[in-house]
PDB file of C-alpha atoms in Angstrom:
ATOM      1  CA  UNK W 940       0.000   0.000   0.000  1.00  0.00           C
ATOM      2  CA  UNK W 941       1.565   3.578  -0.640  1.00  0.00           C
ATOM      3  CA  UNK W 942       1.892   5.791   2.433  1.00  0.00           C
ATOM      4  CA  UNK W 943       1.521   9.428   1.604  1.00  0.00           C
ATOM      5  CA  UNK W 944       3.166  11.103  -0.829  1.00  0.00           C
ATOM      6  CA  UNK W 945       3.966  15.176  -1.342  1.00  0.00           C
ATOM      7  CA  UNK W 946       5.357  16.911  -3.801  1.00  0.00           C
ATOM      8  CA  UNK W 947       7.512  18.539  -4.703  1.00  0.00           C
ATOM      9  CA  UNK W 948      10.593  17.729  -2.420  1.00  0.00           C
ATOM     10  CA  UNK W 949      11.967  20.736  -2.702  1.00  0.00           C
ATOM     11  CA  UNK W 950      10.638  24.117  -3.650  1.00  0.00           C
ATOM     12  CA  UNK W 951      13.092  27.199  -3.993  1.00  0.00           C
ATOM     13  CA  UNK W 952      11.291  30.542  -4.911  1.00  0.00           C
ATOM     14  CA  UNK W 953      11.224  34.107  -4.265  1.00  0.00           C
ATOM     15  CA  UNK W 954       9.231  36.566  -1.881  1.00  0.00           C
ATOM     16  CA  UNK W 955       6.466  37.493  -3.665  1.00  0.00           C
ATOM     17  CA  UNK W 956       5.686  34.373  -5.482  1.00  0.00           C
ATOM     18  CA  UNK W 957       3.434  31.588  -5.678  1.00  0.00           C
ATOM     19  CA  UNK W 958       3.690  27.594  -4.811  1.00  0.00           C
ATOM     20  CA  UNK W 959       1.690  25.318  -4.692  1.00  0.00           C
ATOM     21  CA  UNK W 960       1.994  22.203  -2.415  1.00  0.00           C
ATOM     22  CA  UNK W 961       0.476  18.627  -3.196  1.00  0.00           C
ATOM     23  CA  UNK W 962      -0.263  16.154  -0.999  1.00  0.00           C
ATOM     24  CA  UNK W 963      -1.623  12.315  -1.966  1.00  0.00           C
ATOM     25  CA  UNK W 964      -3.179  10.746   1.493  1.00  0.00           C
ATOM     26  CA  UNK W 965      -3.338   6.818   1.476  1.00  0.00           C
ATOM     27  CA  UNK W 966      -6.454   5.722  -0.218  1.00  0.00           C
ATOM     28  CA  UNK W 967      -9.129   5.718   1.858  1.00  0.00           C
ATOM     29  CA  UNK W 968      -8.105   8.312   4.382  1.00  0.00           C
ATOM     30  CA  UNK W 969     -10.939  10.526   5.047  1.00  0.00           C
ATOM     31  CA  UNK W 970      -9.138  12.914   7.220  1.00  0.00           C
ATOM     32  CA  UNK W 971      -6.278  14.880   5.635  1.00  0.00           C
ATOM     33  CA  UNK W 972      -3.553  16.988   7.834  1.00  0.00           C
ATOM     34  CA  UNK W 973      -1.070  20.004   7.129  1.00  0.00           C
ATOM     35  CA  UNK W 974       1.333  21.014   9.702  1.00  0.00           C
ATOM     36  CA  UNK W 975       4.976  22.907   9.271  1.00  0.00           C
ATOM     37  CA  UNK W 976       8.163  22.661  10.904  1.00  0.00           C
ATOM     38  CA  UNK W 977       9.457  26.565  10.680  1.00  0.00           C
ATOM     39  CA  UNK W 978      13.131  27.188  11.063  1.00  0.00           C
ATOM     40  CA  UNK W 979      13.462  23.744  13.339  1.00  0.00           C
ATOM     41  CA  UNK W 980      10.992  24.638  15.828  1.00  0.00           C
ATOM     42  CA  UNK W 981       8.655  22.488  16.793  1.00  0.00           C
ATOM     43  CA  UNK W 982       5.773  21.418  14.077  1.00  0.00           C
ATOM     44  CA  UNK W 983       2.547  23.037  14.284  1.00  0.00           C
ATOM     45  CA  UNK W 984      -0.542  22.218  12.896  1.00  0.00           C
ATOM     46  CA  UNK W 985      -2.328  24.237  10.081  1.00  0.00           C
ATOM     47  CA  UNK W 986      -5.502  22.481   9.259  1.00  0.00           C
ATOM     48  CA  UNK W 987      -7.784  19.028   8.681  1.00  0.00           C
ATOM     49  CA  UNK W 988     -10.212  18.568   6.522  1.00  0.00           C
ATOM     50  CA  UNK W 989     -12.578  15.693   6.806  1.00  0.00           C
ATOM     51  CA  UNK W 990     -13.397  14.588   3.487  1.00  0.00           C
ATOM     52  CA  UNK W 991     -13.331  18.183   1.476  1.00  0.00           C
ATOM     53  CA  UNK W 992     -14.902  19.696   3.985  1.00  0.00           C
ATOM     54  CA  UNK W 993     -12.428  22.196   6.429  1.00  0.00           C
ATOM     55  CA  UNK W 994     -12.779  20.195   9.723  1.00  0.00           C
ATOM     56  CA  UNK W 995     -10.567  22.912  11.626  1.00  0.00           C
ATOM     57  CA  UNK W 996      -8.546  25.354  10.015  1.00  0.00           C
ATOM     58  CA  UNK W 997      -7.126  27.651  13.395  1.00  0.00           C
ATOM     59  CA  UNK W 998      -3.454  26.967  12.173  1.00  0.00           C
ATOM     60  CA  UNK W 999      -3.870  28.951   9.068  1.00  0.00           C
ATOM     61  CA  UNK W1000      -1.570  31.682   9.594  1.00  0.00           C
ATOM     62  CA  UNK W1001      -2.444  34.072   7.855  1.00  0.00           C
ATOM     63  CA  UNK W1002      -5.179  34.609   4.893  1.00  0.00           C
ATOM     64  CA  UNK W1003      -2.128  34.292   1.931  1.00  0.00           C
ATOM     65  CA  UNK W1004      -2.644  30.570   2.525  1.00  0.00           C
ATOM     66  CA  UNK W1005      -5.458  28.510   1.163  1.00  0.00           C
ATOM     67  CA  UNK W1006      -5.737  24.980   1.445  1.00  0.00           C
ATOM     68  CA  UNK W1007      -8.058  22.745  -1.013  1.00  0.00           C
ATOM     69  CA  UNK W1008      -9.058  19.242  -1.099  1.00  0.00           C
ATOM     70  CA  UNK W1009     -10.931  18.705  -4.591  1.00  0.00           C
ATOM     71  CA  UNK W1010     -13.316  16.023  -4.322  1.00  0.00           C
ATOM     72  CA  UNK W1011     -11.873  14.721  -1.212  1.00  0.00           C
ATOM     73  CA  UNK W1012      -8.720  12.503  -2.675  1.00  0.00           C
ATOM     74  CA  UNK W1013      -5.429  15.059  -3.024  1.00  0.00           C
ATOM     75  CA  UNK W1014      -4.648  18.427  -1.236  1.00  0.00           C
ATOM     76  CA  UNK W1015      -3.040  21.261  -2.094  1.00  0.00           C
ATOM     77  CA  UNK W1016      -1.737  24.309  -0.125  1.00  0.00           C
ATOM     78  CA  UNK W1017      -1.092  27.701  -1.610  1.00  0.00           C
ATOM     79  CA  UNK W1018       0.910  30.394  -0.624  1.00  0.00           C
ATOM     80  CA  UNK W1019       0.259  33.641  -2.196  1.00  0.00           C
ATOM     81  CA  UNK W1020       2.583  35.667  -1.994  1.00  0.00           C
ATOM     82  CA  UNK W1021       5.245  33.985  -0.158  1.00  0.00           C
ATOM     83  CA  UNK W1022       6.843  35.347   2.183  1.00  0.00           C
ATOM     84  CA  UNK W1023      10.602  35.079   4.127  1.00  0.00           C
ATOM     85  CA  UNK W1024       9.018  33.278   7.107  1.00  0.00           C
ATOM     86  CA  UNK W1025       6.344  31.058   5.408  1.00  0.00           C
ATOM     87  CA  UNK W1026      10.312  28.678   4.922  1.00  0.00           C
ATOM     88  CA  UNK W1027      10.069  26.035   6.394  1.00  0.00           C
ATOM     89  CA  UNK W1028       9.027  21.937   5.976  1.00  0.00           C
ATOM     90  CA  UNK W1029       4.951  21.205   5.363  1.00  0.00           C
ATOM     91  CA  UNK W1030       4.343  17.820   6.734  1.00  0.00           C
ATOM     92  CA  UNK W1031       1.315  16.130   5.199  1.00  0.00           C
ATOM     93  CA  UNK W1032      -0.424  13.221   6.940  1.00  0.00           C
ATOM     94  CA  UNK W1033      -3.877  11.604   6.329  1.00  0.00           C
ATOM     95  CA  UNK W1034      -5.790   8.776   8.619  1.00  0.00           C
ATOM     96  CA  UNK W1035      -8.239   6.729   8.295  1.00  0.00           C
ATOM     97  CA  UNK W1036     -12.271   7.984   9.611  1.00  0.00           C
ATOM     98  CA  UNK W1037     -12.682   8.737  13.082  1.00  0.00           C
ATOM     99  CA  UNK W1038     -11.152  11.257  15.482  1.00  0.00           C
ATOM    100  CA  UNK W1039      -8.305   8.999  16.898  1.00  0.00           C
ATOM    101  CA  UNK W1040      -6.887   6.856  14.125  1.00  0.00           C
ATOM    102  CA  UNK W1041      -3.080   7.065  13.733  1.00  0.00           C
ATOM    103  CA  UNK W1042      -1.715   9.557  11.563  1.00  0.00           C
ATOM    104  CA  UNK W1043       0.499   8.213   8.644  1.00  0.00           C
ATOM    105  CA  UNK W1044       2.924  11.242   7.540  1.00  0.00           C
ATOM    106  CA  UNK W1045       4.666  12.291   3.747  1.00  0.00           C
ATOM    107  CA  UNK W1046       7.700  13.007   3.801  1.00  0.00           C
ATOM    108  CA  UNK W1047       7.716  16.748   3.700  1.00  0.00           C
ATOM    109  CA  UNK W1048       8.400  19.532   0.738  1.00  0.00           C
ATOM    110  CA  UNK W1049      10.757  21.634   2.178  1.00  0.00           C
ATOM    111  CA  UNK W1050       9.938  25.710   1.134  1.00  0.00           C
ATOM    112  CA  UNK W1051      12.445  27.914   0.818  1.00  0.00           C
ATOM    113  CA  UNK W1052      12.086  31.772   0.040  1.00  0.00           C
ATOM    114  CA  UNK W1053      14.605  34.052  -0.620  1.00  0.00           C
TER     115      UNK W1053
ATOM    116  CA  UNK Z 335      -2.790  25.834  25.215  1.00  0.00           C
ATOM    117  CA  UNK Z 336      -1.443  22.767  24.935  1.00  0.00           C
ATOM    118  CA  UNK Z 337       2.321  22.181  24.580  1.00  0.00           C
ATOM    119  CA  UNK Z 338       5.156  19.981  24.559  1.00  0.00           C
ATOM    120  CA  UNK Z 339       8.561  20.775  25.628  1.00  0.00           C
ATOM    121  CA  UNK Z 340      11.423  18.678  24.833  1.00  0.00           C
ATOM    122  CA  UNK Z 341      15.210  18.628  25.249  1.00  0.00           C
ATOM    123  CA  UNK Z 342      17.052  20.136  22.623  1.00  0.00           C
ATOM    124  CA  UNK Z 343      19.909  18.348  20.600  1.00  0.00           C
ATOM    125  CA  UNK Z 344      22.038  16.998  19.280  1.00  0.00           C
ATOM    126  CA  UNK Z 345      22.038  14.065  21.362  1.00  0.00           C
ATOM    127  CA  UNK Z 346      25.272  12.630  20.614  1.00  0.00           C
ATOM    128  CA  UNK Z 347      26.144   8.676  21.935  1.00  0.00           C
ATOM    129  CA  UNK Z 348      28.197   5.966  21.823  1.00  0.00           C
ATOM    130  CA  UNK Z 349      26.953   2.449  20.059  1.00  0.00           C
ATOM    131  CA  UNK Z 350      25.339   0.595  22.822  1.00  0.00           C
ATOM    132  CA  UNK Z 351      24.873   3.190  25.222  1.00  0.00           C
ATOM    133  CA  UNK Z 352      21.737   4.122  27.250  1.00  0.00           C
ATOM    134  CA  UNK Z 353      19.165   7.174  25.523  1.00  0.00           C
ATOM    135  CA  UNK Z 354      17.163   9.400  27.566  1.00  0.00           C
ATOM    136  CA  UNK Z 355      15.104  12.412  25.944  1.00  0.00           C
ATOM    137  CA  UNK Z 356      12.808  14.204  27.852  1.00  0.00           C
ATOM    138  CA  UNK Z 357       9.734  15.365  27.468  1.00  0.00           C
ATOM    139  CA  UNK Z 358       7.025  16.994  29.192  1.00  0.00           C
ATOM    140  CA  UNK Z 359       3.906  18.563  28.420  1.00  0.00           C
ATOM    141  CA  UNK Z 360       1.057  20.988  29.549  1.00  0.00           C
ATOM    142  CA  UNK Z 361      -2.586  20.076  28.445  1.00  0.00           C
ATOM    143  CA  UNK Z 362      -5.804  20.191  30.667  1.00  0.00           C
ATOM    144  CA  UNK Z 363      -7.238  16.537  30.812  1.00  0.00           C
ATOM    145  CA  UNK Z 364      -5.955  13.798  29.840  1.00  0.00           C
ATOM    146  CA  UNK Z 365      -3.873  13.515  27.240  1.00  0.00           C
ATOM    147  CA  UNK Z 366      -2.932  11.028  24.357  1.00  0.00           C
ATOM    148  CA  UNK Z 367       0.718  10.890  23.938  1.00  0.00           C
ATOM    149  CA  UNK Z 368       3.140  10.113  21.573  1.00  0.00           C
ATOM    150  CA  UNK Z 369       6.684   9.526  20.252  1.00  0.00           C
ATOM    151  CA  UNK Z 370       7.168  10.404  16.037  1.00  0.00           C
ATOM    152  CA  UNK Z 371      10.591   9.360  15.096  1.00  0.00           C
ATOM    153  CA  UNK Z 372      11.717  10.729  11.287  1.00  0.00           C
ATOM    154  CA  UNK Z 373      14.855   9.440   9.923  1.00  0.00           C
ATOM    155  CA  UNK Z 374      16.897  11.217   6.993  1.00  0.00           C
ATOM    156  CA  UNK Z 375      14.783  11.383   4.163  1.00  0.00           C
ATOM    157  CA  UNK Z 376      11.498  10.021   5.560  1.00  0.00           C
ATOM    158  CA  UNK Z 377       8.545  11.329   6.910  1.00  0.00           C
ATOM    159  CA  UNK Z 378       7.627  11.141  10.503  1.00  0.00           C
ATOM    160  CA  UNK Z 379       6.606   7.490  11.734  1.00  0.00           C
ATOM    161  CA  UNK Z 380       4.932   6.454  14.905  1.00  0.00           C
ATOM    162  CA  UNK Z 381       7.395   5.028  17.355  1.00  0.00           C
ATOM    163  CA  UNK Z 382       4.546   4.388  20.501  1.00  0.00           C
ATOM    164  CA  UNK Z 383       1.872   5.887  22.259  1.00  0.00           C
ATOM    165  CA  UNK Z 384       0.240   5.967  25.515  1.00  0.00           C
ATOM    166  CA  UNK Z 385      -3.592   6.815  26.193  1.00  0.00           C
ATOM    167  CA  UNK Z 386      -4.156   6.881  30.331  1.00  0.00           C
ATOM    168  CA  UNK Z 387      -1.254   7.308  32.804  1.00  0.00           C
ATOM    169  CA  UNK Z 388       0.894   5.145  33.661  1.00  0.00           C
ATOM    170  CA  UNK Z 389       0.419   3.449  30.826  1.00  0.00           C
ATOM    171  CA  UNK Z 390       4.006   2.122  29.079  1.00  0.00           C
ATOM    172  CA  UNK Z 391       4.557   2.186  25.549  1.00  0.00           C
ATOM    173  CA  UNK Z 392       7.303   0.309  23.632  1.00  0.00           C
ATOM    174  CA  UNK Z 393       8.483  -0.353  20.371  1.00  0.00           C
ATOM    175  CA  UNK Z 394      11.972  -1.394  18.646  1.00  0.00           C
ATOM    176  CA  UNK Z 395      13.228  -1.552  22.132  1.00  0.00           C
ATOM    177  CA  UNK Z 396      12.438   2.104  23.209  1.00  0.00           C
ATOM    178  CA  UNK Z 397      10.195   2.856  26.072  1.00  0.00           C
ATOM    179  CA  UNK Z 398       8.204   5.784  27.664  1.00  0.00           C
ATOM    180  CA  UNK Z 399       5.708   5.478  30.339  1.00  0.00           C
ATOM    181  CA  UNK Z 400       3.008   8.389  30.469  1.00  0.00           C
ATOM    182  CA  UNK Z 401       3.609  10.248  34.078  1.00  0.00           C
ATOM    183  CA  UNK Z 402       0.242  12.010  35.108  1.00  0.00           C
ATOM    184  CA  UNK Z 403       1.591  13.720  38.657  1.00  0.00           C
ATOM    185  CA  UNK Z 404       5.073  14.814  36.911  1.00  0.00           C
ATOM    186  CA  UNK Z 405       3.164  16.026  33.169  1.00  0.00           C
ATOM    187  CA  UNK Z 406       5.983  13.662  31.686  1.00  0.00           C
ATOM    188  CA  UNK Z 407       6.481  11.165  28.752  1.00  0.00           C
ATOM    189  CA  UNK Z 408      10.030  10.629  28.797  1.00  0.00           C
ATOM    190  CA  UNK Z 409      11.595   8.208  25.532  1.00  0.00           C
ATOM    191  CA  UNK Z 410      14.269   5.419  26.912  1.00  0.00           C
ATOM    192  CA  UNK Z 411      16.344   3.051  24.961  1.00  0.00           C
ATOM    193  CA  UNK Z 412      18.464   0.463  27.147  1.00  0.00           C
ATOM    194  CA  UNK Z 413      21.369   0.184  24.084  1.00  0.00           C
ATOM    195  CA  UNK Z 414      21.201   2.918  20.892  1.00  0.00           C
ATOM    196  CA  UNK Z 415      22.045   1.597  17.452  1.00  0.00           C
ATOM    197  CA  UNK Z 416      23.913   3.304  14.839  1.00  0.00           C
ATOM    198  CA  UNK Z 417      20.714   2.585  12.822  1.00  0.00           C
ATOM    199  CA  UNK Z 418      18.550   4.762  15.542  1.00  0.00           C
ATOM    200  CA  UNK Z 419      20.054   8.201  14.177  1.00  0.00           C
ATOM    201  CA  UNK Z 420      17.157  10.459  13.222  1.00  0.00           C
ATOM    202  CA  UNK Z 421      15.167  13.475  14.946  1.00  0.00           C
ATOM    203  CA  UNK Z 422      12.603  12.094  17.433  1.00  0.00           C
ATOM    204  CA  UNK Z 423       9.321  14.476  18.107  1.00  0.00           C
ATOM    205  CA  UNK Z 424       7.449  14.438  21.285  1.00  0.00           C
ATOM    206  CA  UNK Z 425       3.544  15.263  20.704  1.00  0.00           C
ATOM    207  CA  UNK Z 426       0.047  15.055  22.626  1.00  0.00           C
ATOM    208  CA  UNK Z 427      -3.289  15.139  21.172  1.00  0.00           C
ATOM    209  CA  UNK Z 428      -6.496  15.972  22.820  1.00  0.00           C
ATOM    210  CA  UNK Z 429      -9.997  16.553  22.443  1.00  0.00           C
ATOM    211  CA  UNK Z 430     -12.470  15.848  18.771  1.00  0.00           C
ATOM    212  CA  UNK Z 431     -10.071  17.783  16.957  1.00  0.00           C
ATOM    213  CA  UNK Z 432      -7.431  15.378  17.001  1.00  0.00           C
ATOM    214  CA  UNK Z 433      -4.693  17.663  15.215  1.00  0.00           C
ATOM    215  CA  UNK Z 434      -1.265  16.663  17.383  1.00  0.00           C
ATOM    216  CA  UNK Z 435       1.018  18.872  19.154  1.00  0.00           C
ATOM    217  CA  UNK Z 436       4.103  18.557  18.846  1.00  0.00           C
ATOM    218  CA  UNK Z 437       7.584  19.718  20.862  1.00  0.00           C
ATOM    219  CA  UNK Z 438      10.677  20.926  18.678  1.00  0.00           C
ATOM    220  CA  UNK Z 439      12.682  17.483  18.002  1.00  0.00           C
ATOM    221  CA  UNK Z 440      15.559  16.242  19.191  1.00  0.00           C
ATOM    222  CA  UNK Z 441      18.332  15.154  16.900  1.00  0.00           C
ATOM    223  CA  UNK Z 442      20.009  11.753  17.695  1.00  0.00           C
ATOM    224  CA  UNK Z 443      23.203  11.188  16.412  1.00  0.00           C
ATOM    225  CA  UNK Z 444      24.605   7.177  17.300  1.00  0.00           C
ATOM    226  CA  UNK Z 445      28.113   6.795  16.128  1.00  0.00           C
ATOM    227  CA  UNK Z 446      30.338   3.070  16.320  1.00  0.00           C
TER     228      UNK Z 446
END
């Protein structure tokens, strides 16, 4: 079975710009997770969406973010613009229905903006 | 809020030698807790959890027993591997909204 995937890796781009993050859950996962990791701190959540539907979105740091979940398979997360401190690693992780299922996590795509 | 604080790194040891990292946390309740382990390249896996105190959780031949009266969830191995090198991430989780909280890592660094 695949475990989550996220692309890109790697993203390098400059302030004022705009990326786009992707994130794959494992098949089946109803409930879909973003968190970051900002200049090795500790990770913090950013939202969850149950289904496509935003279950809790009180991480969102700001309003130059928007997260999506078409048709409740992948994610994506924009920034728009990007800015210096939006660097950092976005974790993806997905789970299976129900509040307390384990969370399986990507790998990362690490941001950086210069 | 809820939070976890962890020691900060690197943790550098000897093959065979004994690992401590603390942790410790501040959450009204009762907590679920848990130890994510991410090694170069990866993304983070579950190492164990705990769900009521004094519960013990294990895995791989680490350890960490949830400590109600002391807020603590402190990760033990008896004898590190070189293979055990990664960043391990102390986190709680509580109430419907089940998004985790995590501390800031702590980089382990085994060497022969």
């Amino acid at each position: 079975e695949a475990g989550v995937t996220q692309f890109p890796s790697h993203s390098v781009i400059e302030k004022g710009q705009t990326v786009t993050l992707r994130c794959d859950p494992i098949s089946g996962h109803d409930n879909l997770y973003w968190y970051r990791r900002v200049m090795g701190k500790e990770i913090k959540f950013l939202l969850h969406f149950v289904k496509e539907s935003k279950q809790d979105e009180s991480g969102m740091p700001n309003n130059r973010f928007l997260a999506e979940r078409t048709g409740g398979t992948y994610s994506t997360l924009k920034v728009q613009p990007a800015e210096l401190e939006d660097s950092g690693v976005y974790f993806c992780a997905s789970s299976q229905g129900g509040p307390y299922n384990e969370q399986f996590f990507g790998p990362g795509t690490r941001l950086t903006v210069l | 809020g809820n939070s976890v604080t962890q020691m900060e790194g690197p943790v550098t040891l000897s093959e065979e030698a004994f690992l401590t990292i603390n942790c410790t946390y501040t959450a009204t309740g009762y907590p679920s807790l848990f130890w994510y382990v991410q090694y170069p390249g990866e993304g983070l896996q579950l190492l164990l959890k705990a769900t009521k105190a004094d519960d013990k959780g294990s895995n791989k031949g680490f350890e960490a027993t949830y400590r109600k009266e002391t807020t603590s969830f402190h990760l033990e191995k008896g004898s590190v591997q070189v293979s055990d090198s990664a960043v391990y991430f102390c986190a709680l989780r509580k109430g419907a909204g089940n998004m985790l909280t995590f501390g800031g890592g702590t980089r382990l660094m085994v060497k022969p």
